[in-house]
Coordinates of N, CA and C in Angstrom, one line a residue:
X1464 N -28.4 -45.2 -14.9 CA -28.9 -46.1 -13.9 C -29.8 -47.1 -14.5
X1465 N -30.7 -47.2 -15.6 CA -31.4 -47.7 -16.3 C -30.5 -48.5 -17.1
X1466 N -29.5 -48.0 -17.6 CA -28.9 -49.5 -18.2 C -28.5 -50.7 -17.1
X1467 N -27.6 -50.4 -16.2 CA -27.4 -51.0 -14.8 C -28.1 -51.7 -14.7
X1468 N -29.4 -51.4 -14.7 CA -30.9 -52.1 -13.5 C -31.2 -53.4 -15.1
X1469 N -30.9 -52.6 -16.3 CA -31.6 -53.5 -17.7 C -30.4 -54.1 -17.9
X1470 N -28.9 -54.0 -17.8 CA -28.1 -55.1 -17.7 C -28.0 -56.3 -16.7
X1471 N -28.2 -56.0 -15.4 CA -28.8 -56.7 -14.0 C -29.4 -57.7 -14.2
X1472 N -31.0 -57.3 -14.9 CA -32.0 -58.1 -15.1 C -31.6 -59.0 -16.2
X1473 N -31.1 -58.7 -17.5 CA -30.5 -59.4 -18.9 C -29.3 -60.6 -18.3
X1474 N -28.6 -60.0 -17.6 CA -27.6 -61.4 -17.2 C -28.7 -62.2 -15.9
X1475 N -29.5 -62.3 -15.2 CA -30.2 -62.5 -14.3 C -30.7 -63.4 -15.2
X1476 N -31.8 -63.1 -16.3 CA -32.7 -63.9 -16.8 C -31.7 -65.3 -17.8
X1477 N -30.6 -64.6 -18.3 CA -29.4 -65.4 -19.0 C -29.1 -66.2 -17.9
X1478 N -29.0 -66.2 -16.7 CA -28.4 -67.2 -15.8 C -29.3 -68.2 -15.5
X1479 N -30.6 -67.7 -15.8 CA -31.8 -68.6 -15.3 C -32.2 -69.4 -16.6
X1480 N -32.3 -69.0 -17.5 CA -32.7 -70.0 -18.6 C -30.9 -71.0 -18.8
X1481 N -30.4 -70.0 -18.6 CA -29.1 -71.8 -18.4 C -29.0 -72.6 -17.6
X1482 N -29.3 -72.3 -16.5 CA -29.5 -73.3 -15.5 C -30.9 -73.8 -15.4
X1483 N -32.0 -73.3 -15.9 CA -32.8 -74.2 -16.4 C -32.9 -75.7 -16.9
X1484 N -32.0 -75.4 -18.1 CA -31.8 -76.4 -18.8 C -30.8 -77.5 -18.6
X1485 N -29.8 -77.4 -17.7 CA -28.9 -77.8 -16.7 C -29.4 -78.6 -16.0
X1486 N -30.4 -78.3 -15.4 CA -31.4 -78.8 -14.6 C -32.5 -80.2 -15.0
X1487 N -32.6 -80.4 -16.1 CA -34.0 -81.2 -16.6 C -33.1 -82.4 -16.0
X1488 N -34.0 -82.9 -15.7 CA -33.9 -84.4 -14.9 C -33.4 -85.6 -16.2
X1489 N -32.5 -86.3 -15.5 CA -31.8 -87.4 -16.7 C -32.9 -88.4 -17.5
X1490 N -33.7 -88.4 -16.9 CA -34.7 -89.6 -16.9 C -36.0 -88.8 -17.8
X1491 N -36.0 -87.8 -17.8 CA -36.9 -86.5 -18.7 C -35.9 -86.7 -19.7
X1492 N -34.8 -86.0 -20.0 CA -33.6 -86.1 -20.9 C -33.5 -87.0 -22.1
X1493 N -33.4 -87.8 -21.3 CA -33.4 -89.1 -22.2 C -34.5 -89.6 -22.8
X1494 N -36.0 -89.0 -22.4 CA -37.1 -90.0 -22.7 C -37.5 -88.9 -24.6
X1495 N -37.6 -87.6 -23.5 CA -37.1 -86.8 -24.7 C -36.7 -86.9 -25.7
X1496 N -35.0 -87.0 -25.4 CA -34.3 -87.3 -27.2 C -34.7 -88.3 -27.3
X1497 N -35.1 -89.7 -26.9 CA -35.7 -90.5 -27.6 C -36.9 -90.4 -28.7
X1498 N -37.2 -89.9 -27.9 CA -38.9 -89.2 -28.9 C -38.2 -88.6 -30.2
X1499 N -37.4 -87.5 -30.1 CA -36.6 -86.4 -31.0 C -36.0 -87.2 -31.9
X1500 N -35.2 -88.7 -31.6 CA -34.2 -89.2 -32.4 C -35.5 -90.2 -33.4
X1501 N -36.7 -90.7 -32.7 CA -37.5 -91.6 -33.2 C -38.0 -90.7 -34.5
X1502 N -38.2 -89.4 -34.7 CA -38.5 -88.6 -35.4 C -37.7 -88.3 -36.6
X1503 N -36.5 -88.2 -36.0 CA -35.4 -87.6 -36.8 C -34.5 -88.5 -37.8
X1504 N -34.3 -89.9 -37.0 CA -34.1 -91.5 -37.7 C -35.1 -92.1 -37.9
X1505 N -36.6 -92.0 -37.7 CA -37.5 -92.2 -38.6 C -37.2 -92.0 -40.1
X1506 N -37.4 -90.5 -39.9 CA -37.0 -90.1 -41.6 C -35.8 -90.4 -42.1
X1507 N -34.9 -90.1 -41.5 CA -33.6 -90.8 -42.6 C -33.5 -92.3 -42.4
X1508 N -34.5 -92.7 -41.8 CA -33.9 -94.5 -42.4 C -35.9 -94.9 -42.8
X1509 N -36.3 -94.3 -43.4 CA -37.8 -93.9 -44.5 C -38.5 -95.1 -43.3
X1510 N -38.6 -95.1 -42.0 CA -39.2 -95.6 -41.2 C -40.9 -94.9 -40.8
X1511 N -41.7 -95.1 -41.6 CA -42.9 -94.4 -40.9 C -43.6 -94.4 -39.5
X1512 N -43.7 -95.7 -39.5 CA -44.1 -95.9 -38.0 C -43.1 -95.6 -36.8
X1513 N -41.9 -95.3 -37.3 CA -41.0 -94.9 -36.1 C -41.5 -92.9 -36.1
X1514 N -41.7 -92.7 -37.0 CA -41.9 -91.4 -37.1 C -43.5 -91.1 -36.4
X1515 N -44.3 -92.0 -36.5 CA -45.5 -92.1 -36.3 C -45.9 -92.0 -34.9
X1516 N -44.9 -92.9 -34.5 CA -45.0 -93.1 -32.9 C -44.4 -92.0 -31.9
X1517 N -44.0 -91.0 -32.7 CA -43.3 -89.6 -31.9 C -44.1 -88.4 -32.2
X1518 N -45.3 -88.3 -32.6 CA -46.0 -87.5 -33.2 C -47.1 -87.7 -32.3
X1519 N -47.4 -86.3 -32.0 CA -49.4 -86.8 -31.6 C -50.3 -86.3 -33.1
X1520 N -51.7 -87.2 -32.6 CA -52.4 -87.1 -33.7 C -52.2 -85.9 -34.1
X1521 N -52.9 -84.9 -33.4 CA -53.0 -83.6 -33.7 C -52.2 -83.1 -34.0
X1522 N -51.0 -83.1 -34.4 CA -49.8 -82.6 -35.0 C -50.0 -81.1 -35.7
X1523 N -49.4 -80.2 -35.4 CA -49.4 -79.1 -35.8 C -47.4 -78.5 -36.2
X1524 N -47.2 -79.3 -37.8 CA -45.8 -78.8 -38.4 C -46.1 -77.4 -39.6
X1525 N -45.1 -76.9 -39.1 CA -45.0 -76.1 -39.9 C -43.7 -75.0 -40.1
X1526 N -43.6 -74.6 -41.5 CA -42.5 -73.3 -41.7 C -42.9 -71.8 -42.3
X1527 N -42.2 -70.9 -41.8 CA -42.0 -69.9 -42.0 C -41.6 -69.6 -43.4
X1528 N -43.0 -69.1 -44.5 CA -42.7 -69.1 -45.7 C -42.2 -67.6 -45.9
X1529 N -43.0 -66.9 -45.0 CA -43.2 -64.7 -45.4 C -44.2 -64.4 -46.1
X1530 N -44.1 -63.2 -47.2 CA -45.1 -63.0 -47.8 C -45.2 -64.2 -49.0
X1531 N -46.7 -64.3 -49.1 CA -47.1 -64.8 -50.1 C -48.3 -64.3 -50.7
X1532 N -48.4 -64.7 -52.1 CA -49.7 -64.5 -52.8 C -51.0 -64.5 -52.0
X1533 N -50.9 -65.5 -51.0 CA -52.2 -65.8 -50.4 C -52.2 -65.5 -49.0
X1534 N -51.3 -64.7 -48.6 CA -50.8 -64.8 -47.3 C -50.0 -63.3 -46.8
X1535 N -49.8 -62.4 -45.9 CA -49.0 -61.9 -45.2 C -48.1 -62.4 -44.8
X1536 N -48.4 -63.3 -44.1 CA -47.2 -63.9 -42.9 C -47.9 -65.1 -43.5
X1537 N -47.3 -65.9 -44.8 CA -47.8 -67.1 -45.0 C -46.4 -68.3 -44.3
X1538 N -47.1 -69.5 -43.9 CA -46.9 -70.5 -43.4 C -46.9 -71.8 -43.8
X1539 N -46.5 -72.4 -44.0 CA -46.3 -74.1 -45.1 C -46.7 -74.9 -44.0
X1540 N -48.0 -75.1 -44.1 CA -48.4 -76.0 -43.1 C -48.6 -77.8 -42.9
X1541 N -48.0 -78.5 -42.5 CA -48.3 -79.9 -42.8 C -48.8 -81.2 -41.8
X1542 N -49.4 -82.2 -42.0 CA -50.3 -82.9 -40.6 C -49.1 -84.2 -40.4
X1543 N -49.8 -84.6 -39.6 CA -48.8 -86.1 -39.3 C -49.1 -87.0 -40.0
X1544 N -49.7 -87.3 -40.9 CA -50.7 -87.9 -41.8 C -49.7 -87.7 -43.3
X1545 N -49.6 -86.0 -43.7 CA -48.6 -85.8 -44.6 C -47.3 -86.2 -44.2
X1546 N -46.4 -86.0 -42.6 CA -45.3 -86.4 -42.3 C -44.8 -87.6 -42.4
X1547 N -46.0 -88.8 -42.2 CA -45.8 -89.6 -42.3 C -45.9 -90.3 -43.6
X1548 N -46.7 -90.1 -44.5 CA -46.5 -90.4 -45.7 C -45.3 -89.9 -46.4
X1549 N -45.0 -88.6 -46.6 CA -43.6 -88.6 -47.0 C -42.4 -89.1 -46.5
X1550 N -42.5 -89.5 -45.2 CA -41.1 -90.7 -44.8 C -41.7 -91.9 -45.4
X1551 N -43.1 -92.6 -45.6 CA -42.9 -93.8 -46.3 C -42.4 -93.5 -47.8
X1552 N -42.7 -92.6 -48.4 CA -42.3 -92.1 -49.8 C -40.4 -91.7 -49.8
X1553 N -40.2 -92.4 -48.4 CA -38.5 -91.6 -48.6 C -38.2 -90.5 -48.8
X1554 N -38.8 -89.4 -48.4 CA -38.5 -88.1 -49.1 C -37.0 -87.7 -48.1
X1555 N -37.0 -88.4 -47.0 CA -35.1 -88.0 -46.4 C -34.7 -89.1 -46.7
X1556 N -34.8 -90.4 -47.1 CA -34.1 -91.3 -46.6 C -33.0 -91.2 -47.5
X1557 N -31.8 -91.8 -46.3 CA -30.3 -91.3 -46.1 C -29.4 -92.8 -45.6
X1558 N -28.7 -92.8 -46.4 CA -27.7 -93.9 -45.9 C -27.0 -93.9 -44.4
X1559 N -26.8 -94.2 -43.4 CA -26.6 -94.0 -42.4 C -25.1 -93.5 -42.0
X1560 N -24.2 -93.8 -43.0 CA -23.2 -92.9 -42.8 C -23.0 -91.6 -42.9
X1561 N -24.1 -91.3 -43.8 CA -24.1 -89.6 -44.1 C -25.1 -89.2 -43.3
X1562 N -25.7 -89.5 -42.2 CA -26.6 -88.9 -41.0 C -25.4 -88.2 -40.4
X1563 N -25.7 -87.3 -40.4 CA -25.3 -86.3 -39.4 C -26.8 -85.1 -38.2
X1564 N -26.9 -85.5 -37.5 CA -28.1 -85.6 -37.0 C -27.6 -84.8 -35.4
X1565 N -28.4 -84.3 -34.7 CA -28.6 -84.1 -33.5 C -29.8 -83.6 -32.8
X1566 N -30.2 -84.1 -31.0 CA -31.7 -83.4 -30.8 C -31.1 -83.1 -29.5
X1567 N -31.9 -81.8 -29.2 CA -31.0 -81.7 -28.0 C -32.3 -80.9 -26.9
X1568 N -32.8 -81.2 -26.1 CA -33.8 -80.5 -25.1 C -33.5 -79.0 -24.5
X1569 N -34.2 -78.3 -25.1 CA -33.9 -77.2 -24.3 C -34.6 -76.6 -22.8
X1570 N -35.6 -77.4 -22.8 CA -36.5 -76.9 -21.4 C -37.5 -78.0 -21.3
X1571 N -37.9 -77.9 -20.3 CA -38.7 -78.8 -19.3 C -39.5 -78.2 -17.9
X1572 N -41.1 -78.1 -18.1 CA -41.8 -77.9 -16.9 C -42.7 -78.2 -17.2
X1573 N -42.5 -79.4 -15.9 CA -43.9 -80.4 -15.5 C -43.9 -81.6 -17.1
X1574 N -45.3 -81.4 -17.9 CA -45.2 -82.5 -18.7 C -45.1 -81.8 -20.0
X1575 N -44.6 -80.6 -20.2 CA -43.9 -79.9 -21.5 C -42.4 -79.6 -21.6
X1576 N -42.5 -79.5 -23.3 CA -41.1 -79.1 -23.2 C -40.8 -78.7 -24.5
X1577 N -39.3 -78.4 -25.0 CA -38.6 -77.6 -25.8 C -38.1 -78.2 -26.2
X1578 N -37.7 -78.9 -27.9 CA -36.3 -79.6 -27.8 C -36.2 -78.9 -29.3
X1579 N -34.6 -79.1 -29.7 CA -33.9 -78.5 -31.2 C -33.6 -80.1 -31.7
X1580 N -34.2 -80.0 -33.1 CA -33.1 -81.1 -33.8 C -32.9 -80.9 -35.2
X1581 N -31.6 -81.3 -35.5 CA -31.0 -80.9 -36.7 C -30.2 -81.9 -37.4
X1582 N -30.4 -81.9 -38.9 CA -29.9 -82.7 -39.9 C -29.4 -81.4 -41.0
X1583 N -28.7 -82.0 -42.1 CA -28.2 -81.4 -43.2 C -29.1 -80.9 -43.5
X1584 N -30.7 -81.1 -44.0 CA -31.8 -80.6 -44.3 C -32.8 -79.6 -43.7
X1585 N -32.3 -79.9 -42.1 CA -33.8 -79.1 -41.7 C -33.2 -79.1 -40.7
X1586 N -33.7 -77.9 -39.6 CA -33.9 -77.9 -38.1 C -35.1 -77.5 -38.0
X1587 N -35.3 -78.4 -36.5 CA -37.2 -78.5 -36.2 C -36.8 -77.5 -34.6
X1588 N -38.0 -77.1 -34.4 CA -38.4 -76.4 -32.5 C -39.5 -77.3 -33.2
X1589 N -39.4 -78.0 -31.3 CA -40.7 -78.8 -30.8 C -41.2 -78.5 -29.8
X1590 N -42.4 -78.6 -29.5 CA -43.4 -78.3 -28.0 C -43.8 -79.9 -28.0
X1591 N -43.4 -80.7 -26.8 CA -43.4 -82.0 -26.7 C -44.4 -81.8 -25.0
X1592 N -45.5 -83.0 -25.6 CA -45.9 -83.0 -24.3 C -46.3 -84.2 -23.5
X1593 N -46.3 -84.5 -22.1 CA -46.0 -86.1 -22.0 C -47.2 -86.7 -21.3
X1594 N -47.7 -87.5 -21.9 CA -49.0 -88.4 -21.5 C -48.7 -89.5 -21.4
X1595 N -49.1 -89.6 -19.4 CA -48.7 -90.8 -18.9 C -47.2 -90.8 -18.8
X1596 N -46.5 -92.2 -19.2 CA -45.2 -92.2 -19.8 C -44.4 -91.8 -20.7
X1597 N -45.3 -91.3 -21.5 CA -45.0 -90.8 -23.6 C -44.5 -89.3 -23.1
X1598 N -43.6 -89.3 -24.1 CA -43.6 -87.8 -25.0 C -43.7 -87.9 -25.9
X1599 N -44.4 -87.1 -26.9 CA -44.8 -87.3 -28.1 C -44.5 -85.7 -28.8
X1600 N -44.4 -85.1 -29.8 CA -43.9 -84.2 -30.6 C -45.5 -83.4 -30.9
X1601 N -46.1 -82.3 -29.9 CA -47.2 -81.7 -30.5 C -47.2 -80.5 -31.4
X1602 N -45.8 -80.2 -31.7 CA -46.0 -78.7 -32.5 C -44.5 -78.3 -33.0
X1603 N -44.6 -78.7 -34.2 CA -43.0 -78.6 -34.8 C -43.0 -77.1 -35.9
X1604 N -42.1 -76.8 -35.6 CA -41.6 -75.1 -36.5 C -40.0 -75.6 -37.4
X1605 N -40.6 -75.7 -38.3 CA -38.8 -76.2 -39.1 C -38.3 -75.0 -40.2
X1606 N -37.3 -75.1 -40.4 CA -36.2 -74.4 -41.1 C -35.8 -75.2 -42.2
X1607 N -36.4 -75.4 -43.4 CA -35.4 -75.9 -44.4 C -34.1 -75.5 -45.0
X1608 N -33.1 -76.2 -44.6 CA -31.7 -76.1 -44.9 C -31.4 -75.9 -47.0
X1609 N -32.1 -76.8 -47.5 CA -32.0 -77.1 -48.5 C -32.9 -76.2 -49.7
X1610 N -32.4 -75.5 -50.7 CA -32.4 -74.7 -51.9 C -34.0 -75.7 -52.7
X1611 N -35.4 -74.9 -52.0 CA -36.2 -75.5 -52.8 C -36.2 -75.0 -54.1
X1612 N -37.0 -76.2 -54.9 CA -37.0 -76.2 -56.5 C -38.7 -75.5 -56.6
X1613 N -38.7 -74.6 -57.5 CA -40.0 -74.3 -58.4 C -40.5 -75.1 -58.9
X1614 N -41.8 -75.2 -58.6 CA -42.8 -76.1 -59.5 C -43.6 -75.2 -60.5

């Protein structure tokens, strides 16, 4: 009877976070990936101020390192300040044929939200939150795709 009632609930909650996101209004949608793509084509075309302008100050980026020397659960932490200097430094910039890119919203309530975006290099989770008209990018978790080098 207990799986029943915990299968019940599992497809219940599965039906509701899809139609959640079904749901985000076109006009949220769009303003959204805008923000995501200003971010994402910032960096591959070494645009800083396009990347600048999708960021709040307070930016809080970061990845999932594991254990480290100095750390348990250590974390690679970096500001919008660093984000932004490394797109002026080109550190993605990418010919525009070889972008292969996408950002895609996953949730929306009220003036927060969820969105995925992904290049050959990296996928980001963002907590985007919207002031006034803006959405802006307050808290990025990325995945490096790419085989870092030892220093």
């Amino acid at each position: 009877m207990r799986s029943v009632a915990f299968t019940i609930a599992l497809a219940t909650a599965s039906t509701a976070a899809a139609a959640s996101s079904d749901t985000i209004e076109p006009s949220a949608r769009d303003s959204i990936e805008a923000t995501c793509f200003d971010y994402v084509d910032g960096q591959l075309e070494g645009d800083p101020e396009r990347v600048a302008r999708s960021l709040h100050p307070d930016l809080a980026k970061r990845r999932v390192l594991g254990e480290t020397a100095d750390e348990k659960l250590g974390l690679r932490r970096m500001t919008r300040e660093e984000l932004v200097d490394l797109t002026r430094r080109g550190a993605l910039k990418t010919p525009k044929e070889q972008w292969d890119r996408s950002c895609k919203v996953l949730d929306v309530a009220g003036n927060v939200a969820v969105a995925r975006a992904e290049t050959p290099w990296f996928v980001d989770f963002f907590h985007l939150g919207k002031f006034g008209d803006r959405w802006v990018i307050v808290n990025a978790l990325w995945y490096s795709k790419r085989k870092e080098t030892k220093k």
